[in-house]
Amino acid sequence: MVTLYVFNPEHDLALASNLSNFTAPHAGRRLRSDLGYLPAIWADENDYILVDHVGLARKAYGRLRARIGGGPRQFVDKNQLPHLAIDEVRPWGWDPAIRSFLLRHGVGAVPSEQDIRQIRDLSHREHAAAVLARLQCEGTVGQSVKADGLDVVVEKLNEWRRVVVKAPWSSSGRGIRFVEGTLNDYHRGWIRNVIQHQGSVMVEPYYNKVKDFGMEFCIDEQGGVHYLGLSLFHTRNGAYTGNLIATEEEKTDMLSHYIPVDSLVNVKENIMTSFGSMCQNRYRGPFGVDMMIVARPDGDGFLLHPCVEINLRRTMGHVALAIPPFADGYARVMQIALTDKYRIRVRKA
């Protein structure tokens, strides 16, 4: 079984556009070009990794390999695709654009259009809201309401006073607006535009976040959900900046200073049960659930928000989990840095 891996970080935007000929913004194209070699971290030596420039990918992976270990990998560009025997394709995420691109370049091992529609439907934030409701128990918090008109947004704003409004499909840090008090003309226009193009928005109370983290999973061909590990990450203005590389025990210990370990275990098991039934025969592959620890309104302790987002694709948390903890016992931080180009950096925490 030979697999072709593709790093398409523009996936969320492509899914939102729902276009087969989607053109990513410049930053997305540059990120894909500079970091296309990333799947080499988890690919097997007989697999292929699609990159824009084979020579540059070999050099970049060589530098990363010197830091984290790993074996040699096979990099290919799009002109080589028609000549390769490929049994399976595993992109960062499936959307109409990556399916169309692969078909145009002679790769037939792609999902059907119906499969892609199902993945897009499951990626709608209303499904994350449904999972969130099922995860509520002692020590957790979180609400999310689907709004197909401004009246619902206004109603929730009057009730909660401070809200987060999200587009049903968007990438991290984009498609999200914070509103306090009343809706101004800018927010009204943005909400109307999203509803016109995507059918609705999601409205949630604003929470006093203390720490971001997530749990990473995968779904196998039989619909079984497998837990892969915790993802402790950092964001700035809603955009991802870095992941902790440490043992599961170390990460669990860090979170236990805020919430009981039993709460994490219960949430993990409930996600595996509820998501397995929701995605059965509709999706297989990696997915991640973003969570956060929030301060109680009275300031006395913390609560767990168990489902801020569901990413029905590979995540940077999966990348961090593919890098084994270092033998010297020190935790590391994996970061994406932009200098003359995007680079992956791994340094001591």
mmCIF file with all atom_site columns, N, CA, C and O in Angstrom, residues 238-275:
data_model
loop_
_atom_site.group_PDB
_atom_site.id
_atom_site.type_symbol
_atom_site.label_atom_id
_atom_site.label_alt_id
_atom_site.label_comp_id
_atom_site.label_asym_id
_atom_site.label_entity_id
_atom_site.label_seq_id
_atom_site.pdbx_PDB_ins_code
_atom_site.Cartn_x
_atom_site.Cartn_y
_atom_site.Cartn_z
_atom_site.occupancy
_atom_site.B_iso_or_equiv
_atom_site.pdbx_formal_charge
_atom_site.auth_seq_id
_atom_site.auth_comp_id
_atom_site.auth_asym_id
_atom_site.auth_atom_id
_atom_site.pdbx_PDB_model_num
ATOM 1   N N  . GLY A 1 238 ? -6.022  34.437 18.066 1.00 0.00 ? 238 GLY A N  1
ATOM 2   C CA . GLY A 1 238 ? -6.776  33.353 17.465 1.00 0.00 ? 238 GLY A CA 1
ATOM 3   C C  . GLY A 1 238 ? -5.999  32.488 16.500 1.00 0.00 ? 238 GLY A C  1
ATOM 4   O O  . GLY A 1 238 ? -6.511  31.482 16.023 1.00 0.00 ? 238 GLY A O  1
ATOM 5   N N  . ALA A 1 239 ? -4.749  32.865 16.190 1.00 0.00 ? 239 ALA A N  1
ATOM 6   C CA . ALA A 1 239 ? -3.945  32.108 15.224 1.00 0.00 ? 239 ALA A CA 1
ATOM 7   C C  . ALA A 1 239 ? -2.934  31.228 15.956 1.00 0.00 ? 239 ALA A C  1
ATOM 8   O O  . ALA A 1 239 ? -2.353  31.635 16.966 1.00 0.00 ? 239 ALA A O  1
ATOM 9   N N  . TYR A 1 240 ? -2.722  30.060 15.415 1.00 0.00 ? 240 TYR A N  1
ATOM 10  C CA . TYR A 1 240 ? -1.805  29.091 16.022 1.00 0.00 ? 240 TYR A CA 1
ATOM 11  C C  . TYR A 1 240 ? -0.367  29.600 16.001 1.00 0.00 ? 240 TYR A C  1
ATOM 12  O O  . TYR A 1 240 ? 0.090   30.175 15.017 1.00 0.00 ? 240 TYR A O  1
ATOM 13  N N  . THR A 1 241 ? 0.356   29.391 17.126 1.00 0.00 ? 241 THR A N  1
ATOM 14  C CA . THR A 1 241 ? 1.763   29.793 17.167 1.00 0.00 ? 241 THR A CA 1
ATOM 15  C C  . THR A 1 241 ? 2.705   28.670 17.578 1.00 0.00 ? 241 THR A C  1
ATOM 16  O O  . THR A 1 241 ? 3.895   28.737 17.253 1.00 0.00 ? 241 THR A O  1
ATOM 17  N N  . GLY A 1 242 ? 2.218   27.647 18.302 1.00 0.00 ? 242 GLY A N  1
ATOM 18  C CA . GLY A 1 242 ? 3.154   26.606 18.685 1.00 0.00 ? 242 GLY A CA 1
ATOM 19  C C  . GLY A 1 242 ? 2.526   25.505 19.519 1.00 0.00 ? 242 GLY A C  1
ATOM 20  O O  . GLY A 1 242 ? 1.463   25.682 20.110 1.00 0.00 ? 242 GLY A O  1
ATOM 21  N N  . ASN A 1 243 ? 3.209   24.339 19.558 1.00 0.00 ? 243 ASN A N  1
ATOM 22  C CA . ASN A 1 243 ? 2.754   23.159 20.291 1.00 0.00 ? 243 ASN A CA 1
ATOM 23  C C  . ASN A 1 243 ? 3.841   22.658 21.234 1.00 0.00 ? 243 ASN A C  1
ATOM 24  O O  . ASN A 1 243 ? 5.033   22.722 20.914 1.00 0.00 ? 243 ASN A O  1
ATOM 25  N N  . LEU A 1 244 ? 3.428   22.113 22.372 1.00 0.00 ? 244 LEU A N  1
ATOM 26  C CA . LEU A 1 244 ? 4.354   21.507 23.314 1.00 0.00 ? 244 LEU A CA 1
ATOM 27  C C  . LEU A 1 244 ? 4.643   20.071 22.907 1.00 0.00 ? 244 LEU A C  1
ATOM 28  O O  . LEU A 1 244 ? 3.725   19.311 22.569 1.00 0.00 ? 244 LEU A O  1
ATOM 29  N N  . ILE A 1 245 ? 5.917   19.686 22.911 1.00 0.00 ? 245 ILE A N  1
ATOM 30  C CA . ILE A 1 245 ? 6.319   18.297 22.694 1.00 0.00 ? 245 ILE A CA 1
ATOM 31  C C  . ILE A 1 245 ? 6.780   17.745 24.040 1.00 0.00 ? 245 ILE A C  1
ATOM 32  O O  . ILE A 1 245 ? 7.810   18.163 24.574 1.00 0.00 ? 245 ILE A O  1
ATOM 33  N N  . ALA A 1 246 ? 5.989   16.859 24.605 1.00 0.00 ? 246 ALA A N  1
ATOM 34  C CA . ALA A 1 246 ? 6.271   16.291 25.919 1.00 0.00 ? 246 ALA A CA 1
ATOM 35  C C  . ALA A 1 246 ? 5.527   14.961 26.019 1.00 0.00 ? 246 ALA A C  1
ATOM 36  O O  . ALA A 1 246 ? 4.741   14.601 25.139 1.00 0.00 ? 246 ALA A O  1
ATOM 37  N N  . THR A 1 247 ? 5.763   14.227 27.085 1.00 0.00 ? 247 THR A N  1
ATOM 38  C CA . THR A 1 247 ? 5.063   12.963 27.283 1.00 0.00 ? 247 THR A CA 1
ATOM 39  C C  . THR A 1 247 ? 3.606   13.242 27.649 1.00 0.00 ? 247 THR A C  1
ATOM 40  O O  . THR A 1 247 ? 3.249   14.333 28.124 1.00 0.00 ? 247 THR A O  1
ATOM 41  N N  . GLU A 1 248 ? 2.763   12.243 27.454 1.00 0.00 ? 248 GLU A N  1
ATOM 42  C CA . GLU A 1 248 ? 1.354   12.370 27.827 1.00 0.00 ? 248 GLU A CA 1
ATOM 43  C C  . GLU A 1 248 ? 1.226   12.641 29.331 1.00 0.00 ? 248 GLU A C  1
ATOM 44  O O  . GLU A 1 248 ? 0.373   13.427 29.758 1.00 0.00 ? 248 GLU A O  1
ATOM 45  N N  . GLU A 1 249 ? 2.060   12.000 30.115 1.00 0.00 ? 249 GLU A N  1
ATOM 46  C CA . GLU A 1 249 ? 2.013   12.200 31.570 1.00 0.00 ? 249 GLU A CA 1
ATOM 47  C C  . GLU A 1 249 ? 2.342   13.646 31.936 1.00 0.00 ? 249 GLU A C  1
ATOM 48  O O  . GLU A 1 249 ? 1.700   14.245 32.809 1.00 0.00 ? 249 GLU A O  1
ATOM 49  N N  . GLU A 1 250 ? 3.341   14.224 31.276 1.00 0.00 ? 250 GLU A N  1
ATOM 50  C CA . GLU A 1 250 ? 3.712   15.607 31.564 1.00 0.00 ? 250 GLU A CA 1
ATOM 51  C C  . GLU A 1 250 ? 2.598   16.571 31.187 1.00 0.00 ? 250 GLU A C  1
ATOM 52  O O  . GLU A 1 250 ? 2.293   17.517 31.933 1.00 0.00 ? 250 GLU A O  1
ATOM 53  N N  . LYS A 1 251 ? 1.985   16.342 30.061 1.00 0.00 ? 251 LYS A N  1
ATOM 54  C CA . LYS A 1 251 ? 0.896   17.219 29.628 1.00 0.00 ? 251 LYS A CA 1
ATOM 55  C C  . LYS A 1 251 ? -0.320  17.081 30.542 1.00 0.00 ? 251 LYS A C  1
ATOM 56  O O  . LYS A 1 251 ? -0.972  18.079 30.888 1.00 0.00 ? 251 LYS A O  1
ATOM 57  N N  . THR A 1 252 ? -0.632  15.858 30.923 1.00 0.00 ? 252 THR A N  1
ATOM 58  C CA . THR A 1 252 ? -1.748  15.640 31.842 1.00 0.00 ? 252 THR A CA 1
ATOM 59  C C  . THR A 1 252 ? -1.500  16.332 33.177 1.00 0.00 ? 252 THR A C  1
ATOM 60  O O  . THR A 1 252 ? -2.401  16.945 33.761 1.00 0.00 ? 252 THR A O  1
ATOM 61  N N  . ASP A 1 253 ? -0.275  16.242 33.646 1.00 0.00 ? 253 ASP A N  1
ATOM 62  C CA . ASP A 1 253 ? 0.074   16.874 34.919 1.00 0.00 ? 253 ASP A CA 1
ATOM 63  C C  . ASP A 1 253 ? -0.108  18.397 34.845 1.00 0.00 ? 253 ASP A C  1
ATOM 64  O O  . ASP A 1 253 ? -0.585  19.027 35.790 1.00 0.00 ? 253 ASP A O  1
ATOM 65  N N  . MET A 1 254 ? 0.278   18.998 33.723 1.00 0.00 ? 254 MET A N  1
ATOM 66  C CA . MET A 1 254 ? 0.108   20.444 33.572 1.00 0.00 ? 254 MET A CA 1
ATOM 67  C C  . MET A 1 254 ? -1.365  20.838 33.656 1.00 0.00 ? 254 MET A C  1
ATOM 68  O O  . MET A 1 254 ? -1.718  21.830 34.305 1.00 0.00 ? 254 MET A O  1
ATOM 69  N N  . LEU A 1 255 ? -2.238  20.047 33.021 1.00 0.00 ? 255 LEU A N  1
ATOM 70  C CA . LEU A 1 255 ? -3.665  20.371 33.029 1.00 0.00 ? 255 LEU A CA 1
ATOM 71  C C  . LEU A 1 255 ? -4.304  20.081 34.386 1.00 0.00 ? 255 LEU A C  1
ATOM 72  O O  . LEU A 1 255 ? -5.299  20.717 34.755 1.00 0.00 ? 255 LEU A O  1
ATOM 73  N N  . SER A 1 256 ? -3.729  19.133 35.134 1.00 0.00 ? 256 SER A N  1
ATOM 74  C CA . SER A 1 256 ? -4.308  18.753 36.426 1.00 0.00 ? 256 SER A CA 1
ATOM 75  C C  . SER A 1 256 ? -4.214  19.873 37.457 1.00 0.00 ? 256 SER A C  1
ATOM 76  O O  . SER A 1 256 ? -4.874  19.819 38.491 1.00 0.00 ? 256 SER A O  1
ATOM 77  N N  . HIS A 1 257 ? -3.405  20.898 37.183 1.00 0.00 ? 257 HIS A N  1
ATOM 78  C CA . HIS A 1 257 ? -3.345  22.040 38.078 1.00 0.00 ? 257 HIS A CA 1
ATOM 79  C C  . HIS A 1 257 ? -4.613  22.897 37.977 1.00 0.00 ? 257 HIS A C  1
ATOM 80  O O  . HIS A 1 257 ? -4.852  23.742 38.837 1.00 0.00 ? 257 HIS A O  1
ATOM 81  N N  . TYR A 1 258 ? -5.394  22.663 36.917 1.00 0.00 ? 258 TYR A N  1
ATOM 82  C CA . TYR A 1 258 ? -6.606  23.441 36.705 1.00 0.00 ? 258 TYR A CA 1
ATOM 83  C C  . TYR A 1 258 ? -7.879  22.619 36.888 1.00 0.00 ? 258 TYR A C  1
ATOM 84  O O  . TYR A 1 258 ? -8.866  23.109 37.438 1.00 0.00 ? 258 TYR A O  1
ATOM 85  N N  . ILE A 1 259 ? -7.874  21.390 36.360 1.00 0.00 ? 259 ILE A N  1
ATOM 86  C CA . ILE A 1 259 ? -9.075  20.559 36.367 1.00 0.00 ? 259 ILE A CA 1
ATOM 87  C C  . ILE A 1 259 ? -8.712  19.131 36.752 1.00 0.00 ? 259 ILE A C  1
ATOM 88  O O  . ILE A 1 259 ? -7.571  18.695 36.545 1.00 0.00 ? 259 ILE A O  1
ATOM 89  N N  . PRO A 1 260 ? -9.650  18.358 37.306 1.00 0.00 ? 260 PRO A N  1
ATOM 90  C CA . PRO A 1 260 ? -9.361  16.971 37.680 1.00 0.00 ? 260 PRO A CA 1
ATOM 91  C C  . PRO A 1 260 ? -9.050  16.116 36.460 1.00 0.00 ? 260 PRO A C  1
ATOM 92  O O  . PRO A 1 260 ? -9.654  16.282 35.393 1.00 0.00 ? 260 PRO A O  1
ATOM 93  N N  . VAL A 1 261 ? -8.123  15.198 36.616 1.00 0.00 ? 261 VAL A N  1
ATOM 94  C CA . VAL A 1 261 ? -7.768  14.291 35.528 1.00 0.00 ? 261 VAL A CA 1
ATOM 95  C C  . VAL A 1 261 ? -8.976  13.460 35.107 1.00 0.00 ? 261 VAL A C  1
ATOM 96  O O  . VAL A 1 261 ? -9.157  13.155 33.921 1.00 0.00 ? 261 VAL A O  1
ATOM 97  N N  . ASP A 1 262 ? -9.828  13.106 36.064 1.00 0.00 ? 262 ASP A N  1
ATOM 98  C CA . ASP A 1 262 ? -11.024 12.319 35.740 1.00 0.00 ? 262 ASP A CA 1
ATOM 99  C C  . ASP A 1 262 ? -11.909 13.032 34.732 1.00 0.00 ? 262 ASP A C  1
ATOM 100 O O  . ASP A 1 262 ? -12.565 12.388 33.892 1.00 0.00 ? 262 ASP A O  1
ATOM 101 N N  . SER A 1 263 ? -11.952 14.359 34.787 1.00 0.00 ? 263 SER A N  1
ATOM 102 C CA . SER A 1 263 ? -12.754 15.113 33.820 1.00 0.00 ? 263 SER A CA 1
ATOM 103 C C  . SER A 1 263 ? -12.213 14.930 32.408 1.00 0.00 ? 263 SER A C  1
ATOM 104 O O  . SER A 1 263 ? -12.980 14.782 31.445 1.00 0.00 ? 263 SER A O  1
ATOM 105 N N  . LEU A 1 264 ? -10.889 14.938 32.262 1.00 0.00 ? 264 LEU A N  1
ATOM 106 C CA . LEU A 1 264 ? -10.275 14.725 30.954 1.00 0.00 ? 264 LEU A CA 1
ATOM 107 C C  . LEU A 1 264 ? -10.595 13.336 30.431 1.00 0.00 ? 264 LEU A C  1
ATOM 108 O O  . LEU A 1 264 ? -10.916 13.162 29.249 1.00 0.00 ? 264 LEU A O  1
ATOM 109 N N  . VAL A 1 265 ? -10.504 12.350 31.297 1.00 0.00 ? 265 VAL A N  1
ATOM 110 C CA . VAL A 1 265 ? -10.773 10.964 30.891 1.00 0.00 ? 265 VAL A CA 1
ATOM 111 C C  . VAL A 1 265 ? -12.224 10.807 30.455 1.00 0.00 ? 265 VAL A C  1
ATOM 112 O O  . VAL A 1 265 ? -12.517 10.194 29.413 1.00 0.00 ? 265 VAL A O  1
ATOM 113 N N  . ASN A 1 266 ? -13.146 11.385 31.214 1.00 0.00 ? 266 ASN A N  1
ATOM 114 C CA . ASN A 1 266 ? -14.564 11.270 30.876 1.00 0.00 ? 266 ASN A CA 1
ATOM 115 C C  . ASN A 1 266 ? -14.876 11.937 29.541 1.00 0.00 ? 266 ASN A C  1
ATOM 116 O O  . ASN A 1 266 ? -15.617 11.394 28.709 1.00 0.00 ? 266 ASN A O  1
ATOM 117 N N  . VAL A 1 267 ? -14.311 13.128 29.328 1.00 0.00 ? 267 VAL A N  1
ATOM 118 C CA . VAL A 1 267 ? -14.542 13.834 28.069 1.00 0.00 ? 267 VAL A CA 1
ATOM 119 C C  . VAL A 1 267 ? -13.971 13.043 26.902 1.00 0.00 ? 267 VAL A C  1
ATOM 120 O O  . VAL A 1 267 ? -14.613 12.897 25.851 1.00 0.00 ? 267 VAL A O  1
ATOM 121 N N  . LYS A 1 268 ? -12.764 12.521 27.062 1.00 0.00 ? 268 LYS A N  1
ATOM 122 C CA . LYS A 1 268 ? -12.143 11.720 26.006 1.00 0.00 ? 268 LYS A CA 1
ATOM 123 C C  . LYS A 1 268 ? -13.032 10.542 25.627 1.00 0.00 ? 268 LYS A C  1
ATOM 124 O O  . LYS A 1 268 ? -13.298 10.302 24.432 1.00 0.00 ? 268 LYS A O  1
ATOM 125 N N  . GLU A 1 269 ? -13.508 9.801  26.595 1.00 0.00 ? 269 GLU A N  1
ATOM 126 C CA . GLU A 1 269 ? -14.337 8.629  26.318 1.00 0.00 ? 269 GLU A CA 1
ATOM 127 C C  . GLU A 1 269 ? -15.661 9.003  25.686 1.00 0.00 ? 269 GLU A C  1
ATOM 128 O O  . GLU A 1 269 ? -16.149 8.313  24.777 1.00 0.00 ? 269 GLU A O  1
ATOM 129 N N  . ASN A 1 270 ? -16.253 10.114 26.132 1.00 0.00 ? 270 ASN A N  1
ATOM 130 C CA . ASN A 1 270 ? -17.522 10.549 25.551 1.00 0.00 ? 270 ASN A CA 1
ATOM 131 C C  . ASN A 1 270 ? -17.364 11.019 24.112 1.00 0.00 ? 270 ASN A C  1
ATOM 132 O O  . ASN A 1 270 ? -18.249 10.812 23.272 1.00 0.00 ? 270 ASN A O  1
ATOM 133 N N  . ILE A 1 271 ? -16.237 11.663 23.809 1.00 0.00 ? 271 ILE A N  1
ATOM 134 C CA . ILE A 1 271 ? -15.980 12.071 22.424 1.00 0.00 ? 271 ILE A CA 1
ATOM 135 C C  . ILE A 1 271 ? -15.856 10.841 21.534 1.00 0.00 ? 271 ILE A C  1
ATOM 136 O O  . ILE A 1 271 ? -16.418 10.795 20.431 1.00 0.00 ? 271 ILE A O  1
ATOM 137 N N  . MET A 1 272 ? -15.133 9.851  21.993 1.00 0.00 ? 272 MET A N  1
ATOM 138 C CA . MET A 1 272 ? -14.936 8.642  21.201 1.00 0.00 ? 272 MET A CA 1
ATOM 139 C C  . MET A 1 272 ? -16.267 7.952  20.903 1.00 0.00 ? 272 MET A C  1
ATOM 140 O O  . MET A 1 272 ? -16.494 7.455  19.806 1.00 0.00 ? 272 MET A O  1
ATOM 141 N N  . THR A 1 273 ? -17.173 7.966  21.874 1.00 0.00 ? 273 THR A N  1
ATOM 142 C CA . THR A 1 273 ? -18.477 7.333  21.677 1.00 0.00 ? 273 THR A CA 1
ATOM 143 C C  . THR A 1 273 ? -19.371 8.145  20.757 1.00 0.00 ? 273 THR A C  1
ATOM 144 O O  . THR A 1 273 ? -19.916 7.631  19.769 1.00 0.00 ? 273 THR A O  1
ATOM 145 N N  . SER A 1 274 ? -19.521 9.441  21.057 1.00 0.00 ? 274 SER A N  1
ATOM 146 C CA . SER A 1 274 ? -20.461 10.267 20.292 1.00 0.00 ? 274 SER A CA 1
ATOM 147 C C  . SER A 1 274 ? -19.969 10.532 18.882 1.00 0.00 ? 274 SER A C  1
ATOM 148 O O  . SER A 1 274 ? -20.751 10.525 17.923 1.00 0.00 ? 274 SER A O  1
ATOM 149 N N  . PHE A 1 275 ? -18.658 10.751 18.723 1.00 0.00 ? 275 PHE A N  1
ATOM 150 C CA . PHE A 1 275 ? -18.145 11.073 17.398 1.00 0.00 ? 275 PHE A CA 1
ATOM 151 C C  . PHE A 1 275 ? -18.116 9.847  16.506 1.00 0.00 ? 275 PHE A C  1
ATOM 152 O O  . PHE A 1 275 ? -18.305 9.937  15.299 1.00 0.00 ? 275 PHE A O  1
#
